mmCIF file with all atom_site columns, C-alpha atoms in Angstrom:
data_model
loop_
_atom_site.group_PDB
_atom_site.id
_atom_site.type_symbol
_atom_site.label_atom_id
_atom_site.label_alt_id
_atom_site.label_comp_id
_atom_site.label_asym_id
_atom_site.label_entity_id
_atom_site.label_seq_id
_atom_site.pdbx_PDB_ins_code
_atom_site.Cartn_x
_atom_site.Cartn_y
_atom_site.Cartn_z
_atom_site.occupancy
_atom_site.B_iso_or_equiv
_atom_site.pdbx_formal_charge
_atom_site.auth_seq_id
_atom_site.auth_comp_id
_atom_site.auth_asym_id
_atom_site.auth_atom_id
_atom_site.pdbx_PDB_model_num
ATOM 1   C CA . GLY T 1 1   ? 121.810 86.590  114.549 1.00 53.00 ? 4   GLY T CA 1
ATOM 2   C CA . ALA T 1 2   ? 121.334 89.819  115.524 1.00 75.00 ? 5   ALA T CA 1
ATOM 3   C CA . GLY T 1 3   ? 120.948 91.144  112.124 1.00 91.00 ? 6   GLY T CA 1
ATOM 4   C CA . VAL T 1 4   ? 120.608 89.782  108.437 1.00 95.00 ? 7   VAL T CA 1
ATOM 5   C CA . SER T 1 5   ? 124.177 88.741  107.436 1.00 96.00 ? 8   SER T CA 1
ATOM 6   C CA . GLN T 1 6   ? 124.930 88.605  103.675 1.00 97.00 ? 9   GLN T CA 1
ATOM 7   C CA . SER T 1 7   ? 128.237 87.149  102.167 1.00 97.00 ? 10  SER T CA 1
ATOM 8   C CA . PRO T 1 8   ? 130.386 87.912  100.292 1.00 97.00 ? 11  PRO T CA 1
ATOM 9   C CA . SER T 1 9   ? 130.201 91.552  100.684 1.00 95.00 ? 12  SER T CA 1
ATOM 10  C CA . ASN T 1 10  ? 131.726 92.193  97.285  1.00 96.00 ? 13  ASN T CA 1
ATOM 11  C CA . LYS T 1 11  ? 132.223 89.885  94.535  1.00 97.00 ? 14  LYS T CA 1
ATOM 12  C CA . VAL T 1 12  ? 133.889 90.468  91.077  1.00 98.00 ? 15  VAL T CA 1
ATOM 13  C CA . THR T 1 13  ? 133.624 87.861  88.552  1.00 97.00 ? 16  THR T CA 1
ATOM 14  C CA . GLU T 1 14  ? 134.075 87.072  84.922  1.00 97.00 ? 17  GLU T CA 1
ATOM 15  C CA . LYS T 1 15  ? 131.438 87.213  82.282  1.00 97.00 ? 18  LYS T CA 1
ATOM 16  C CA . GLY T 1 16  ? 129.946 83.795  81.760  1.00 97.00 ? 19  GLY T CA 1
ATOM 17  C CA . LYS T 1 17  ? 130.765 82.446  85.360  1.00 98.00 ? 20  LYS T CA 1
ATOM 18  C CA . ASP T 1 18  ? 128.375 81.049  87.939  1.00 98.00 ? 21  ASP T CA 1
ATOM 19  C CA . VAL T 1 19  ? 127.982 83.021  91.424  1.00 98.00 ? 22  VAL T CA 1
ATOM 20  C CA . GLU T 1 20  ? 126.344 82.307  94.523  1.00 98.00 ? 23  GLU T CA 1
ATOM 21  C CA . LEU T 1 21  ? 125.241 85.029  97.174  1.00 98.00 ? 24  LEU T CA 1
ATOM 22  C CA . ARG T 1 22  ? 124.439 84.002  100.502 1.00 97.00 ? 25  ARG T CA 1
ATOM 23  C CA . CYS T 1 23  ? 121.820 85.472  103.271 1.00 97.00 ? 26  CYS T CA 1
ATOM 24  C CA . ASP T 1 24  ? 121.631 84.435  107.059 1.00 96.00 ? 27  ASP T CA 1
ATOM 25  C CA . PRO T 1 25  ? 118.096 86.135  108.109 1.00 94.00 ? 28  PRO T CA 1
ATOM 26  C CA . ILE T 1 26  ? 117.531 86.781  111.408 1.00 92.00 ? 29  ILE T CA 1
ATOM 27  C CA . SER T 1 27  ? 116.710 83.788  113.589 1.00 90.00 ? 30  SER T CA 1
ATOM 28  C CA . GLY T 1 28  ? 112.828 83.383  113.580 1.00 86.00 ? 31  GLY T CA 1
ATOM 29  C CA . HIS T 1 29  ? 112.010 85.493  110.858 1.00 89.00 ? 32  HIS T CA 1
ATOM 30  C CA . THR T 1 30  ? 109.938 83.116  108.508 1.00 87.00 ? 33  THR T CA 1
ATOM 31  C CA . ALA T 1 31  ? 109.939 85.540  105.623 1.00 89.00 ? 34  ALA T CA 1
ATOM 32  C CA . LEU T 1 32  ? 113.122 85.963  103.319 1.00 92.00 ? 35  LEU T CA 1
ATOM 33  C CA . TYR T 1 33  ? 113.361 88.312  100.343 1.00 93.00 ? 36  TYR T CA 1
ATOM 34  C CA . TRP T 1 34  ? 115.877 89.137  97.742  1.00 96.00 ? 37  TRP T CA 1
ATOM 35  C CA . TYR T 1 35  ? 116.013 92.430  95.924  1.00 95.00 ? 38  TYR T CA 1
ATOM 36  C CA . ARG T 1 36  ? 118.721 93.932  93.874  1.00 94.00 ? 39  ARG T CA 1
ATOM 37  C CA . GLN T 1 37  ? 119.688 97.707  92.980  1.00 91.00 ? 40  GLN T CA 1
ATOM 38  C CA . SER T 1 38  ? 121.234 98.443  89.740  1.00 87.00 ? 41  SER T CA 1
ATOM 39  C CA . LEU T 1 39  ? 123.292 101.568 89.630  1.00 79.00 ? 42  LEU T CA 1
ATOM 40  C CA . GLY T 1 40  ? 121.107 104.695 89.757  1.00 72.00 ? 43  GLY T CA 1
ATOM 41  C CA . GLN T 1 41  ? 117.954 102.394 89.882  1.00 77.00 ? 44  GLN T CA 1
ATOM 42  C CA . GLY T 1 42  ? 115.308 101.515 92.745  1.00 81.00 ? 45  GLY T CA 1
ATOM 43  C CA . LEU T 1 43  ? 115.067 98.035  94.721  1.00 88.00 ? 46  LEU T CA 1
ATOM 44  C CA . GLU T 1 44  ? 113.859 95.551  92.112  1.00 89.00 ? 47  GLU T CA 1
ATOM 45  C CA . PHE T 1 45  ? 111.946 92.571  93.785  1.00 90.00 ? 48  PHE T CA 1
ATOM 46  C CA . LEU T 1 46  ? 113.758 89.057  92.676  1.00 94.00 ? 49  LEU T CA 1
ATOM 47  C CA . ILE T 1 47  ? 112.258 86.443  94.791  1.00 94.00 ? 50  ILE T CA 1
ATOM 48  C CA . TYR T 1 48  ? 110.270 85.838  98.123  1.00 91.00 ? 51  TYR T CA 1
ATOM 49  C CA . PHE T 1 49  ? 110.127 82.830  100.473 1.00 91.00 ? 52  PHE T CA 1
ATOM 50  C CA . GLN T 1 50  ? 107.454 82.436  103.288 1.00 87.00 ? 53  GLN T CA 1
ATOM 51  C CA . GLY T 1 51  ? 107.779 79.475  105.544 1.00 84.00 ? 54  GLY T CA 1
ATOM 52  C CA . ASN T 1 52  ? 107.382 76.271  103.979 1.00 82.00 ? 55  ASN T CA 1
ATOM 53  C CA . SER T 1 53  ? 105.227 77.585  101.090 1.00 86.00 ? 56  SER T CA 1
ATOM 54  C CA . ALA T 1 54  ? 106.440 77.594  97.597  1.00 88.00 ? 57  ALA T CA 1
ATOM 55  C CA . PRO T 1 55  ? 108.429 80.641  96.876  1.00 90.00 ? 58  PRO T CA 1
ATOM 56  C CA . ASP T 1 56  ? 107.259 83.939  94.873  1.00 90.00 ? 59  ASP T CA 1
ATOM 57  C CA . LYS T 1 57  ? 109.882 83.858  91.774  1.00 92.00 ? 60  LYS T CA 1
ATOM 58  C CA . SER T 1 58  ? 107.820 86.305  89.614  1.00 90.00 ? 61  SER T CA 1
ATOM 59  C CA . GLY T 1 59  ? 110.778 88.845  90.045  1.00 91.00 ? 62  GLY T CA 1
ATOM 60  C CA . LEU T 1 60  ? 113.584 86.684  88.850  1.00 95.00 ? 63  LEU T CA 1
ATOM 61  C CA . PRO T 1 61  ? 114.763 88.292  85.513  1.00 94.00 ? 64  PRO T CA 1
ATOM 62  C CA . SER T 1 62  ? 115.690 85.456  83.670  1.00 94.00 ? 65  SER T CA 1
ATOM 63  C CA . ASP T 1 63  ? 116.287 81.520  84.164  1.00 96.00 ? 66  ASP T CA 1
ATOM 64  C CA . ARG T 1 64  ? 119.711 81.996  85.043  1.00 97.00 ? 67  ARG T CA 1
ATOM 65  C CA . PHE T 1 65  ? 118.653 83.200  88.356  1.00 97.00 ? 68  PHE T CA 1
ATOM 66  C CA . SER T 1 66  ? 117.752 80.724  91.140  1.00 97.00 ? 69  SER T CA 1
ATOM 67  C CA . ALA T 1 67  ? 117.263 80.702  94.739  1.00 96.00 ? 70  ALA T CA 1
ATOM 68  C CA . GLU T 1 68  ? 116.732 78.060  97.552  1.00 95.00 ? 71  GLU T CA 1
ATOM 69  C CA . ARG T 1 69  ? 116.093 78.689  101.290 1.00 94.00 ? 72  ARG T CA 1
ATOM 70  C CA . THR T 1 70  ? 117.561 75.440  103.267 1.00 85.00 ? 73  THR T CA 1
ATOM 71  C CA . GLY T 1 71  ? 115.658 74.559  106.523 1.00 81.00 ? 74  GLY T CA 1
ATOM 72  C CA . GLY T 1 72  ? 113.775 77.605  106.302 1.00 76.00 ? 75  GLY T CA 1
ATOM 73  C CA . SER T 1 73  ? 116.639 79.815  107.182 1.00 90.00 ? 76  SER T CA 1
ATOM 74  C CA . VAL T 1 74  ? 119.898 80.520  105.154 1.00 95.00 ? 77  VAL T CA 1
ATOM 75  C CA . SER T 1 75  ? 119.159 81.299  101.483 1.00 97.00 ? 78  SER T CA 1
ATOM 76  C CA . THR T 1 76  ? 121.533 81.001  98.481  1.00 97.00 ? 79  THR T CA 1
ATOM 77  C CA . LEU T 1 77  ? 120.936 83.112  95.514  1.00 98.00 ? 80  LEU T CA 1
ATOM 78  C CA . THR T 1 78  ? 122.700 81.667  92.419  1.00 98.00 ? 81  THR T CA 1
ATOM 79  C CA . ILE T 1 79  ? 123.166 83.451  89.020  1.00 98.00 ? 82  ILE T CA 1
ATOM 80  C CA . GLN T 1 80  ? 124.512 81.159  86.330  1.00 98.00 ? 83  GLN T CA 1
ATOM 81  C CA . ARG T 1 81  ? 126.569 82.343  83.244  1.00 98.00 ? 84  ARG T CA 1
ATOM 82  C CA . THR T 1 82  ? 126.740 85.961  84.744  1.00 98.00 ? 85  THR T CA 1
ATOM 83  C CA . GLN T 1 83  ? 126.487 88.802  82.246  1.00 97.00 ? 86  GLN T CA 1
ATOM 84  C CA . GLN T 1 84  ? 127.574 92.495  82.536  1.00 96.00 ? 87  GLN T CA 1
ATOM 85  C CA . GLU T 1 85  ? 123.985 93.442  83.265  1.00 95.00 ? 88  GLU T CA 1
ATOM 86  C CA . ASP T 1 86  ? 123.785 91.478  86.264  1.00 97.00 ? 89  ASP T CA 1
ATOM 87  C CA . SER T 1 87  ? 126.322 93.833  88.099  1.00 96.00 ? 90  SER T CA 1
ATOM 88  C CA . ALA T 1 88  ? 124.286 95.328  91.045  1.00 96.00 ? 91  ALA T CA 1
ATOM 89  C CA . VAL T 1 89  ? 124.077 95.316  94.809  1.00 95.00 ? 92  VAL T CA 1
ATOM 90  C CA . TYR T 1 90  ? 121.994 92.237  95.714  1.00 97.00 ? 93  TYR T CA 1
ATOM 91  C CA . LEU T 1 91  ? 119.915 92.813  98.946  1.00 96.00 ? 94  LEU T CA 1
ATOM 92  C CA . CYS T 1 92  ? 118.516 90.130  101.200 1.00 96.00 ? 95  CYS T CA 1
ATOM 93  C CA . ALA T 1 93  ? 115.863 91.048  103.916 1.00 94.00 ? 96  ALA T CA 1
ATOM 94  C CA . SER T 1 94  ? 114.014 89.039  106.264 1.00 92.00 ? 97  SER T CA 1
ATOM 95  C CA . SER T 1 95  ? 110.795 89.848  108.405 1.00 88.00 ? 98  SER T CA 1
ATOM 96  C CA . LEU T 1 96  ? 108.296 88.124  110.824 1.00 82.00 ? 99  LEU T CA 1
ATOM 97  C CA . ALA T 1 97  ? 105.262 86.892  108.728 1.00 68.00 ? 100 ALA T CA 1
ATOM 98  C CA . ARG T 1 98  ? 102.735 89.073  110.256 1.00 60.00 ? 101 ARG T CA 1
ATOM 99  C CA . GLY T 1 99  ? 104.763 91.983  111.649 1.00 57.00 ? 102 GLY T CA 1
ATOM 100 C CA . LEU T 1 100 ? 104.117 95.221  110.574 1.00 61.00 ? 103 LEU T CA 1
ATOM 101 C CA . GLY T 1 101 ? 107.606 96.781  111.032 1.00 63.00 ? 104 GLY T CA 1
ATOM 102 C CA . GLY T 1 102 ? 108.724 95.807  107.650 1.00 75.00 ? 105 GLY T CA 1
ATOM 103 C CA . TYR T 1 103 ? 111.914 94.273  106.646 1.00 86.00 ? 106 TYR T CA 1
ATOM 104 C CA . THR T 1 104 ? 115.163 94.092  108.168 1.00 91.00 ? 107 THR T CA 1
ATOM 105 C CA . PHE T 1 105 ? 117.820 94.290  105.353 1.00 94.00 ? 108 PHE T CA 1
ATOM 106 C CA . GLY T 1 106 ? 121.257 92.970  105.096 1.00 96.00 ? 109 GLY T CA 1
ATOM 107 C CA . SER T 1 107 ? 124.259 95.232  103.837 1.00 95.00 ? 110 SER T CA 1
ATOM 108 C CA . GLY T 1 108 ? 124.018 93.682  100.366 1.00 96.00 ? 111 GLY T CA 1
ATOM 109 C CA . THR T 1 109 ? 126.552 91.889  98.026  1.00 97.00 ? 112 THR T CA 1
ATOM 110 C CA . ARG T 1 110 ? 127.913 94.362  95.534  1.00 96.00 ? 113 ARG T CA 1
ATOM 111 C CA . LEU T 1 111 ? 128.466 92.130  92.413  1.00 97.00 ? 114 LEU T CA 1
ATOM 112 C CA . THR T 1 112 ? 130.496 93.322  89.489  1.00 97.00 ? 115 THR T CA 1
ATOM 113 C CA . VAL T 1 113 ? 130.786 91.371  86.313  1.00 97.00 ? 116 VAL T CA 1
ATOM 114 C CA . VAL T 1 114 ? 133.721 92.146  83.934  1.00 96.00 ? 117 VAL T CA 1
ATOM 115 C CA . ASP X 2 1   ? 103.899 98.660  85.731  1.00 68.00 ? 5   ASP X CA 1
ATOM 116 C CA . GLN X 2 2   ? 105.262 100.585 88.713  1.00 80.00 ? 6   GLN X CA 1
ATOM 117 C CA . GLN X 2 3   ? 102.783 100.381 91.381  1.00 91.00 ? 7   GLN X CA 1
ATOM 118 C CA . VAL X 2 4   ? 104.993 102.816 93.761  1.00 94.00 ? 8   VAL X CA 1
ATOM 119 C CA . LYS X 2 5   ? 106.465 105.679 92.136  1.00 93.00 ? 9   LYS X CA 1
ATOM 120 C CA . GLN X 2 6   ? 109.199 108.474 93.736  1.00 94.00 ? 10  GLN X CA 1
ATOM 121 C CA . ASN X 2 7   ? 109.170 111.147 90.685  1.00 91.00 ? 11  ASN X CA 1
ATOM 122 C CA . SER X 2 8   ? 112.207 113.146 91.971  1.00 93.00 ? 12  SER X CA 1
ATOM 123 C CA . PRO X 2 9   ? 115.289 110.985 91.852  1.00 92.00 ? 13  PRO X CA 1
ATOM 124 C CA . SER X 2 10  ? 117.038 113.772 93.809  1.00 95.00 ? 14  SER X CA 1
ATOM 125 C CA . LEU X 2 11  ? 116.397 116.747 96.160  1.00 97.00 ? 15  LEU X CA 1
ATOM 126 C CA . SER X 2 12  ? 119.082 119.205 97.685  1.00 97.00 ? 16  SER X CA 1
ATOM 127 C CA . VAL X 2 13  ? 118.115 121.156 100.837 1.00 98.00 ? 17  VAL X CA 1
ATOM 128 C CA . GLN X 2 14  ? 119.827 123.600 102.990 1.00 98.00 ? 18  GLN X CA 1
ATOM 129 C CA . GLU X 2 15  ? 120.563 122.473 106.509 1.00 97.00 ? 19  GLU X CA 1
ATOM 130 C CA . GLY X 2 16  ? 117.678 123.552 109.096 1.00 97.00 ? 20  GLY X CA 1
ATOM 131 C CA . ARG X 2 17  ? 115.237 123.761 106.277 1.00 97.00 ? 21  ARG X CA 1
ATOM 132 C CA . ILE X 2 18  ? 112.335 121.251 105.683 1.00 98.00 ? 22  ILE X CA 1
ATOM 133 C CA . SER X 2 19  ? 112.689 118.141 103.375 1.00 98.00 ? 23  SER X CA 1
ATOM 134 C CA . ILE X 2 20  ? 109.913 116.922 101.586 1.00 98.00 ? 24  ILE X CA 1
ATOM 135 C CA . LEU X 2 21  ? 110.007 113.672 99.917  1.00 98.00 ? 25  LEU X CA 1
ATOM 136 C CA . ASN X 2 22  ? 107.071 112.515 97.765  1.00 98.00 ? 26  ASN X CA 1
ATOM 137 C CA . CYS X 2 23  ? 105.764 109.103 96.641  1.00 97.00 ? 27  CYS X CA 1
ATOM 138 C CA . ASP X 2 24  ? 102.799 108.120 94.639  1.00 97.00 ? 28  ASP X CA 1
ATOM 139 C CA . TYR X 2 25  ? 100.932 104.563 94.255  1.00 97.00 ? 29  TYR X CA 1
ATOM 140 C CA . THR X 2 26  ? 98.406  103.036 92.027  1.00 96.00 ? 30  THR X CA 1
ATOM 141 C CA . ASN X 2 27  ? 97.295  99.866  93.851  1.00 93.00 ? 31  ASN X CA 1
ATOM 142 C CA . SER X 2 28  ? 94.083  101.055 95.985  1.00 93.00 ? 32  SER X CA 1
ATOM 143 C CA . MET X 2 29  ? 94.867  97.612  97.939  1.00 91.00 ? 33  MET X CA 1
ATOM 144 C CA . PHE X 2 30  ? 97.848  99.080  99.694  1.00 93.00 ? 34  PHE X CA 1
ATOM 145 C CA . ASP X 2 31  ? 96.964  99.732  103.248 1.00 91.00 ? 35  ASP X CA 1
ATOM 146 C CA . TYR X 2 32  ? 100.526 99.837  105.044 1.00 91.00 ? 36  TYR X CA 1
ATOM 147 C CA . PHE X 2 33  ? 103.045 102.243 103.896 1.00 94.00 ? 37  PHE X CA 1
ATOM 148 C CA . LEU X 2 34  ? 107.012 102.869 105.005 1.00 93.00 ? 38  LEU X CA 1
ATOM 149 C CA . TRP X 2 35  ? 109.776 104.936 104.331 1.00 96.00 ? 39  TRP X CA 1
ATOM 150 C CA . TYR X 2 36  ? 113.512 103.376 104.197 1.00 95.00 ? 40  TYR X CA 1
ATOM 151 C CA . LYS X 2 37  ? 116.601 105.264 104.509 1.00 96.00 ? 41  LYS X CA 1
ATOM 152 C CA . LYS X 2 38  ? 119.683 103.917 102.766 1.00 93.00 ? 42  LYS X CA 1
ATOM 153 C CA . TYR X 2 39  ? 123.452 105.250 103.216 1.00 94.00 ? 43  TYR X CA 1
ATOM 154 C CA . PRO X 2 40  ? 126.003 104.032 100.774 1.00 88.00 ? 44  PRO X CA 1
ATOM 155 C CA . ALA X 2 41  ? 127.411 100.670 101.177 1.00 85.00 ? 45  ALA X CA 1
ATOM 156 C CA . GLU X 2 42  ? 124.694 99.732  103.563 1.00 90.00 ? 46  GLU X CA 1
ATOM 157 C CA . GLY X 2 43  ? 121.307 98.062  103.362 1.00 92.00 ? 47  GLY X CA 1
ATOM 158 C CA . PRO X 2 44  ? 118.023 100.153 103.768 1.00 93.00 ? 48  PRO X CA 1
ATOM 159 C CA . THR X 2 45  ? 117.090 100.872 107.367 1.00 93.00 ? 49  THR X CA 1
ATOM 160 C CA . PHE X 2 46  ? 113.494 101.211 108.564 1.00 92.00 ? 50  PHE X CA 1
ATOM 161 C CA . LEU X 2 47  ? 112.644 105.009 109.072 1.00 95.00 ? 51  LEU X CA 1
ATOM 162 C CA . ILE X 2 48  ? 108.845 105.315 109.719 1.00 95.00 ? 52  ILE X CA 1
ATOM 163 C CA . SER X 2 49  ? 105.476 103.751 108.663 1.00 92.00 ? 53  SER X CA 1
ATOM 164 C CA . ILE X 2 50  ? 101.888 104.616 108.494 1.00 93.00 ? 54  ILE X CA 1
ATOM 165 C CA . SER X 2 51  ? 98.576  102.638 108.237 1.00 91.00 ? 55  SER X CA 1
ATOM 166 C CA . SER X 2 52  ? 95.874  103.657 105.949 1.00 93.00 ? 56  SER X CA 1
ATOM 167 C CA . ILE X 2 53  ? 93.699  104.298 109.043 1.00 93.00 ? 57  ILE X CA 1
ATOM 168 C CA . LYS X 2 54  ? 95.886  107.359 109.931 1.00 94.00 ? 58  LYS X CA 1
ATOM 169 C CA . ASP X 2 55  ? 96.791  110.434 107.522 1.00 96.00 ? 59  ASP X CA 1
ATOM 170 C CA . LYS X 2 56  ? 99.752  111.287 109.819 1.00 97.00 ? 60  LYS X CA 1
ATOM 171 C CA . ASN X 2 57  ? 102.215 109.851 111.736 1.00 97.00 ? 61  ASN X CA 1
ATOM 172 C CA . GLU X 2 58  ? 105.067 111.670 113.344 1.00 97.00 ? 62  GLU X CA 1
ATOM 173 C CA . ASP X 2 59  ? 108.438 110.508 115.296 1.00 96.00 ? 63  ASP X CA 1
ATOM 174 C CA . GLY X 2 60  ? 110.761 113.474 116.371 1.00 97.00 ? 64  GLY X CA 1
ATOM 175 C CA . ARG X 2 61  ? 111.901 115.125 113.082 1.00 97.00 ? 65  ARG X CA 1
ATOM 176 C CA . PHE X 2 62  ? 110.183 112.836 110.639 1.00 98.00 ? 66  PHE X CA 1
ATOM 177 C CA . THR X 2 63  ? 106.607 112.911 109.749 1.00 98.00 ? 67  THR X CA 1
ATOM 178 C CA . VAL X 2 64  ? 104.930 110.736 107.043 1.00 98.00 ? 68  VAL X CA 1
ATOM 179 C CA . PHE X 2 65  ? 101.470 112.118 105.363 1.00 98.00 ? 69  PHE X CA 1
ATOM 180 C CA . LEU X 2 66  ? 99.090  109.825 103.685 1.00 98.00 ? 70  LEU X CA 1
ATOM 181 C CA . ASN X 2 67  ? 96.519  111.090 101.429 1.00 97.00 ? 71  ASN X CA 1
ATOM 182 C CA . LYS X 2 68  ? 94.273  108.198 100.519 1.00 96.00 ? 72  LYS X CA 1
ATOM 183 C CA . SER X 2 69  ? 92.216  109.852 98.010  1.00 96.00 ? 73  SER X CA 1
ATOM 184 C CA . ALA X 2 70  ? 95.072  111.176 96.082  1.00 97.00 ? 74  ALA X CA 1
ATOM 185 C CA . LYS X 2 71  ? 96.960  107.815 96.569  1.00 97.00 ? 75  LYS X CA 1
ATOM 186 C CA . HIS X 2 72  ? 100.110 110.114 97.787  1.00 98.00 ? 76  HIS X CA 1
ATOM 187 C CA . LEU X 2 73  ? 102.392 110.109 100.635 1.00 97.00 ? 77  LEU X CA 1
ATOM 188 C CA . SER X 2 74  ? 105.173 112.409 101.928 1.00 98.00 ? 78  SER X CA 1
ATOM 189 C CA . LEU X 2 75  ? 107.890 112.232 104.301 1.00 98.00 ? 79  LEU X CA 1
ATOM 190 C CA . HIS X 2 76  ? 108.821 115.302 105.830 1.00 98.00 ? 80  HIS X CA 1
ATOM 191 C CA . ILE X 2 77  ? 111.956 115.981 107.870 1.00 98.00 ? 81  ILE X CA 1
ATOM 192 C CA . VAL X 2 78  ? 112.208 119.090 109.826 1.00 97.00 ? 82  VAL X CA 1
ATOM 193 C CA . PRO X 2 79  ? 114.833 120.326 110.359 1.00 98.00 ? 83  PRO X CA 1
ATOM 194 C CA . SER X 2 80  ? 117.061 118.756 107.823 1.00 98.00 ? 84  SER X CA 1
ATOM 195 C CA . GLN X 2 81  ? 120.556 117.723 109.033 1.00 97.00 ? 85  GLN X CA 1
ATOM 196 C CA . PRO X 2 82  ? 123.504 116.690 106.867 1.00 97.00 ? 86  PRO X CA 1
ATOM 197 C CA . GLY X 2 83  ? 123.493 113.266 108.432 1.00 96.00 ? 87  GLY X CA 1
ATOM 198 C CA . ASP X 2 84  ? 119.943 112.801 106.592 1.00 98.00 ? 88  ASP X CA 1
ATOM 199 C CA . SER X 2 85  ? 121.807 112.863 103.305 1.00 97.00 ? 89  SER X CA 1
ATOM 200 C CA . ALA X 2 86  ? 121.136 109.345 101.718 1.00 97.00 ? 90  ALA X CA 1
ATOM 201 C CA . VAL X 2 87  ? 118.592 107.513 99.373  1.00 95.00 ? 91  VAL X CA 1
ATOM 202 C CA . TYR X 2 88  ? 115.000 107.477 100.894 1.00 97.00 ? 92  TYR X CA 1
ATOM 203 C CA . PHE X 2 89  ? 112.569 104.707 99.569  1.00 96.00 ? 93  PHE X CA 1
ATOM 204 C CA . CYS X 2 90  ? 108.957 104.478 100.170 1.00 95.00 ? 94  CYS X CA 1
ATOM 205 C CA . ALA X 2 91  ? 107.334 101.053 100.318 1.00 93.00 ? 95  ALA X CA 1
ATOM 206 C CA . ALA X 2 92  ? 103.773 99.890  100.343 1.00 92.00 ? 96  ALA X CA 1
ATOM 207 C CA . SER X 2 93  ? 102.046 96.667  101.364 1.00 89.00 ? 97  SER X CA 1
ATOM 208 C CA . VAL X 2 94  ? 98.835  94.837  101.553 1.00 86.00 ? 98  VAL X CA 1
ATOM 209 C CA . ASN X 2 95  ? 98.485  93.696  104.894 1.00 72.00 ? 99  ASN X CA 1
ATOM 210 C CA . ASN X 2 96  ? 97.003  90.491  104.227 1.00 59.00 ? 100 ASN X CA 1
ATOM 211 C CA . ALA X 2 97  ? 99.683  89.621  101.435 1.00 61.00 ? 101 ALA X CA 1
ATOM 212 C CA . GLY X 2 98  ? 102.224 88.221  104.072 1.00 60.00 ? 102 GLY X CA 1
ATOM 213 C CA . ASN X 2 99  ? 104.393 91.530  104.193 1.00 65.00 ? 103 ASN X CA 1
ATOM 214 C CA . MET X 2 100 ? 105.420 91.843  100.770 1.00 76.00 ? 104 MET X CA 1
ATOM 215 C CA . LEU X 2 101 ? 106.637 95.294  100.258 1.00 85.00 ? 105 LEU X CA 1
ATOM 216 C CA . THR X 2 102 ? 106.596 96.931  96.829  1.00 89.00 ? 106 THR X CA 1
ATOM 217 C CA . PHE X 2 103 ? 109.499 99.679  96.739  1.00 91.00 ? 107 PHE X CA 1
ATOM 218 C CA . GLY X 2 104 ? 109.435 103.190 94.880  1.00 93.00 ? 108 GLY X CA 1
ATOM 219 C CA . GLY X 2 105 ? 112.737 103.982 92.927  1.00 91.00 ? 109 GLY X CA 1
ATOM 220 C CA . GLY X 2 106 ? 114.164 106.083 95.524  1.00 94.00 ? 110 GLY X CA 1
ATOM 221 C CA . THR X 2 107 ? 114.887 109.951 95.980  1.00 96.00 ? 111 THR X CA 1
ATOM 222 C CA . ARG X 2 108 ? 118.742 111.131 96.826  1.00 95.00 ? 112 ARG X CA 1
ATOM 223 C CA . LEU X 2 109 ? 118.453 113.759 99.481  1.00 97.00 ? 113 LEU X CA 1
ATOM 224 C CA . MET X 2 110 ? 121.552 116.041 100.054 1.00 98.00 ? 114 MET X CA 1
ATOM 225 C CA . VAL X 2 111 ? 121.454 118.318 103.004 1.00 98.00 ? 115 VAL X CA 1
ATOM 226 C CA . LYS X 2 112 ? 123.997 121.066 102.457 1.00 96.00 ? 116 LYS X CA 1
ATOM 227 C CA . PRO X 2 113 ? 125.639 122.450 105.507 1.00 93.00 ? 117 PRO X CA 1
#
């Protein structure tokens, strides 16, 4: 597609439920990233996929968080047993592996855990 | 350990004046730096970048300055416009690290008419 697409744009869930957030990167971009921005905070790195390499999961805050990227394209971020501190805007970005223009971000998914 | 820091969480500037947003980094391996702009309910968008082989890059009203010895970069916006009101993030990467960007915490710029 023309840009990075994320769905849903907003999600309200009850504490303890599981949620899945989806990201469709720009076609041809081999690198895909998940970040989150909590209220009043900066961009916190979560996970990074590069081609067929093993993902860099070093930013995932707990084992309740996982992500996969199927066929080198669409990615799903799953949060199990959501907690109130998981409330944030979850941003996905993609880039060419060796481009110097930085990332293209999606509009994000605003997750609210009540 | 925050490798990229934006020490001012907010900045207020009068329309027409200069806005200066600052960013400091600690990792001497960083050699490519970017600024992103974020409006509410939108993803960050790329604004301007600079390679470590330069100390200045200009694009219209936006200029980024890099001081490698001080590990400091700044974004100048002249003249500032109300539409520039947004959160600005600086980011840095090591070119050989597959474009992995490390972001600062952001500075909220408010340009008053």
